[in-house]
Amino acid sequence: MRFRQQARWLSIISLVVLATGACSVLADGPSFEDWRADGRALQAETTPKPNCLPVRTGEIVINEVLAKPAGIDLDGDGLSNNRDEALELLFVGTFAGHLDGTRLVLDGKNRGSITDITCLHPNQLVVVTGSTAQALVLPAGSRHVRLTKPLNLRDDGGHLQLIGALGTVLGQAHYPAAQPGQSQVRQPDGDAFGGFVSHLHTGGGSHSLGSVSMLPAVH
């Protein structure tokens, strides 16, 4: 009888120890090595982060729109087509900022996002193209970024919005019907509240990119 009681007590003690051990494992969570073995956790640790804050509302101007290239080979691939459509942005913030995670919306429809952590500096120009455009050759200091989708601007005009990663409108523009082979630029140049006129009528503003409207035509 005594032997059976001792065996029963040993069984109870063993169950308590096992249960306590199981609870402690759940309470402590996986080790650091376990997290690093998880591909998602490892990817999150190694993803580059911007070295500046996101661009804020009013710090970006949609300054120029090329909606109907018609003879302009912006990306230099020997063809003039919708891959040559582009926007010129002017960063007017006081301090550096990035556009990573910013979406372009055209008449309420998402036209893709910018995935670029580069810090922009005051008065820096950014040329935005669709995902299928080739690399652009731009003046020193200017930057080319591609959206995650083709740009597909409307020839008959439209309303553009840049929506930041936090859902706020960073900048917007309503451009009129496009003229073949001509971009449309703000007048006054660089003014977020200025209307759009043909690039050929601006007299060469200080911010307008000659590469948008002065590339050799495709014959």
XYZ file of C-alpha atoms in Angstrom:
219
model
C 0.000 0.000 0.000
C 2.784 2.413 0.983
C 4.544 1.713 -2.313
C 1.383 2.581 -4.265
C 0.962 5.873 -2.369
C 4.582 6.825 -3.054
C 4.126 6.037 -6.736
C 0.960 8.166 -6.839
C 2.758 11.112 -5.219
C 5.621 10.809 -7.683
C 3.151 10.860 -10.579
C 1.447 14.001 -9.219
C 4.792 15.764 -8.709
C 5.864 14.859 -12.258
C 2.642 16.282 -13.713
C 3.062 19.528 -11.750
C 6.653 19.915 -12.938
C 5.671 19.294 -16.563
C 2.749 21.719 -16.378
C 4.925 24.397 -14.775
C 7.563 23.933 -17.454
C 4.991 24.257 -20.234
C 3.590 27.451 -18.729
C 7.037 28.975 -18.369
C 7.807 28.296 -22.033
C 4.613 30.060 -23.099
C 5.245 32.943 -20.728
C 8.836 33.488 -21.829
C 8.054 33.355 -25.567
C 10.429 32.248 -28.317
C 14.095 33.056 -28.015
C 15.850 35.751 -30.084
C 17.352 33.002 -32.229
C 13.849 31.654 -32.955
C 12.725 35.076 -34.171
C 15.772 35.462 -36.389
C 15.043 32.056 -37.892
C 11.655 33.412 -39.027
C 12.080 34.860 -42.504
C 9.569 37.651 -41.919
C 11.171 38.808 -38.710
C 14.610 38.737 -40.317
C 13.357 40.731 -43.307
C 11.826 43.369 -41.044
C 15.153 43.782 -39.238
C 17.141 44.284 -42.445
C 14.745 46.561 -44.405
C 16.467 49.940 -44.957
C 14.842 52.877 -43.202
C 14.751 56.527 -44.378
C 17.173 58.902 -42.684
C 14.609 61.707 -42.678
C 10.927 62.284 -41.921
C 8.140 61.847 -44.511
C 7.227 64.824 -46.687
C 4.393 66.823 -45.115
C 1.325 68.506 -46.587
C 2.269 71.552 -48.639
C 5.920 70.549 -49.051
C 5.536 69.081 -52.540
C 4.321 70.827 -55.702
C 3.069 68.956 -58.757
C 4.836 71.400 -61.041
C 4.702 69.882 -64.517
C 2.595 67.270 -66.318
C 3.491 65.441 -69.527
C 0.310 63.546 -70.386
C 0.605 63.269 -74.187
C 4.255 62.787 -75.280
C 3.443 62.567 -79.032
C 7.017 62.621 -80.357
C 8.860 63.101 -77.051
C 11.052 60.123 -76.163
C 11.560 60.892 -72.486
C 13.170 57.602 -71.485
C 15.348 57.291 -74.588
C 14.148 53.876 -75.726
C 13.643 55.017 -79.319
C 9.859 55.176 -79.008
C 7.344 57.832 -78.026
C 4.399 56.314 -76.182
C 2.613 56.289 -72.839
C 5.793 55.060 -71.117
C 7.130 58.593 -71.664
C 4.366 60.190 -69.595
C 5.748 61.956 -66.538
C 5.187 64.350 -63.667
C 7.681 66.845 -62.318
C 7.528 67.392 -58.554
C 9.207 70.230 -56.694
C 10.097 69.723 -53.031
C 9.635 73.023 -51.191
C 10.117 71.831 -47.611
C 12.545 73.568 -45.265
C 14.101 70.321 -44.073
C 14.843 67.047 -45.867
C 11.930 64.663 -46.405
C 11.157 61.415 -48.230
C 8.268 60.217 -50.418
C 8.440 56.522 -49.558
C 4.926 55.059 -49.386
C 3.314 58.008 -51.192
C 0.464 57.091 -53.580
C -0.540 58.912 -56.750
C -4.298 59.188 -57.245
C -5.823 60.291 -60.560
C -9.518 61.190 -60.446
C -9.974 58.994 -57.381
C -8.138 55.978 -58.814
C -4.859 54.687 -57.412
C -2.068 54.970 -59.996
C 0.620 53.300 -57.888
C 3.027 54.100 -55.080
C 6.522 55.525 -54.702
C 8.970 53.185 -52.984
C 12.032 55.367 -52.524
C 13.620 56.236 -49.165
C 15.899 58.931 -50.612
C 15.851 62.159 -48.593
C 14.908 65.136 -50.765
C 16.453 68.540 -50.165
C 14.823 71.975 -50.499
C 14.089 72.901 -54.145
C 15.036 69.445 -55.407
C 13.185 68.173 -58.479
C 11.704 64.687 -58.802
C 10.491 63.252 -62.108
C 7.841 60.564 -61.638
C 7.168 57.999 -64.369
C 5.220 54.777 -64.552
C 6.676 51.395 -63.721
C 7.519 50.532 -67.348
C 9.671 53.578 -68.184
C 13.400 53.192 -68.735
C 15.908 55.078 -66.574
C 15.978 58.820 -67.309
C 18.988 61.051 -67.880
C 18.285 64.189 -65.831
C 20.166 67.335 -64.806
C 22.441 66.981 -61.788
C 20.527 67.033 -58.515
C 17.231 65.847 -60.013
C 15.837 62.437 -59.159
C 13.821 59.888 -61.141
C 11.356 57.630 -59.327
C 9.014 55.030 -60.795
C 5.547 54.227 -59.558
C 4.562 50.636 -58.899
C 2.087 50.862 -61.822
C 2.070 52.427 -65.301
C 1.244 56.142 -65.096
C -1.557 56.245 -67.703
C -2.404 59.956 -67.479
C -5.605 61.142 -69.132
C -5.207 63.186 -72.324
C -8.355 65.204 -71.560
C -7.114 66.442 -68.183
C -7.647 65.231 -64.649
C -7.204 65.794 -60.928
C -3.974 64.501 -59.374
C -3.321 63.925 -55.682
C -0.239 62.737 -53.830
C -1.381 60.840 -50.730
C 1.247 60.318 -48.040
C 1.830 57.106 -46.114
C -0.355 58.459 -43.279
C -3.265 59.177 -45.622
C -2.867 62.956 -45.845
C -2.852 64.887 -49.134
C 0.706 66.145 -49.683
C 0.005 68.014 -52.921
C -2.569 68.145 -55.700
C -3.177 69.593 -59.136
C -5.895 69.817 -61.763
C -4.359 69.818 -65.229
C -6.300 70.685 -68.426
C -6.499 68.752 -71.690
C -3.018 67.912 -72.955
C -1.525 69.302 -76.161
C 0.392 66.755 -78.288
C 4.128 66.860 -77.627
C 3.920 69.584 -74.978
C 4.099 69.369 -71.215
C 2.074 71.675 -69.001
C 3.763 73.646 -66.253
C 2.629 75.836 -63.371
C 2.418 79.541 -64.003
C 4.078 81.044 -62.011
C 6.592 78.233 -62.166
C 6.847 76.319 -58.886
C 3.656 77.873 -57.462
C 1.308 75.243 -55.992
C -1.659 77.564 -56.631
C -0.710 78.528 -60.181
C -2.612 77.264 -63.200
C -1.095 75.160 -65.977
C 0.053 76.485 -69.340
C 1.944 74.941 -72.240
C 5.638 74.534 -71.455
C 6.520 76.377 -74.673
C 4.778 79.490 -73.327
C 6.632 79.781 -70.016
C 9.888 81.194 -71.314
C 11.987 78.571 -69.514
C 11.109 78.738 -65.836
C 13.718 78.114 -63.192
C 12.259 74.788 -62.106
C 10.969 73.314 -65.346
C 12.995 70.390 -66.590
C 14.179 70.887 -70.125
C 14.459 67.101 -70.340
C 10.686 66.820 -70.152
C 9.942 68.971 -73.197
C 13.226 69.440 -75.069
C 14.375 65.894 -75.786
C 14.957 65.117 -79.461
C 11.714 64.141 -81.143
C 11.259 60.627 -82.470
C 10.973 60.673 -86.270
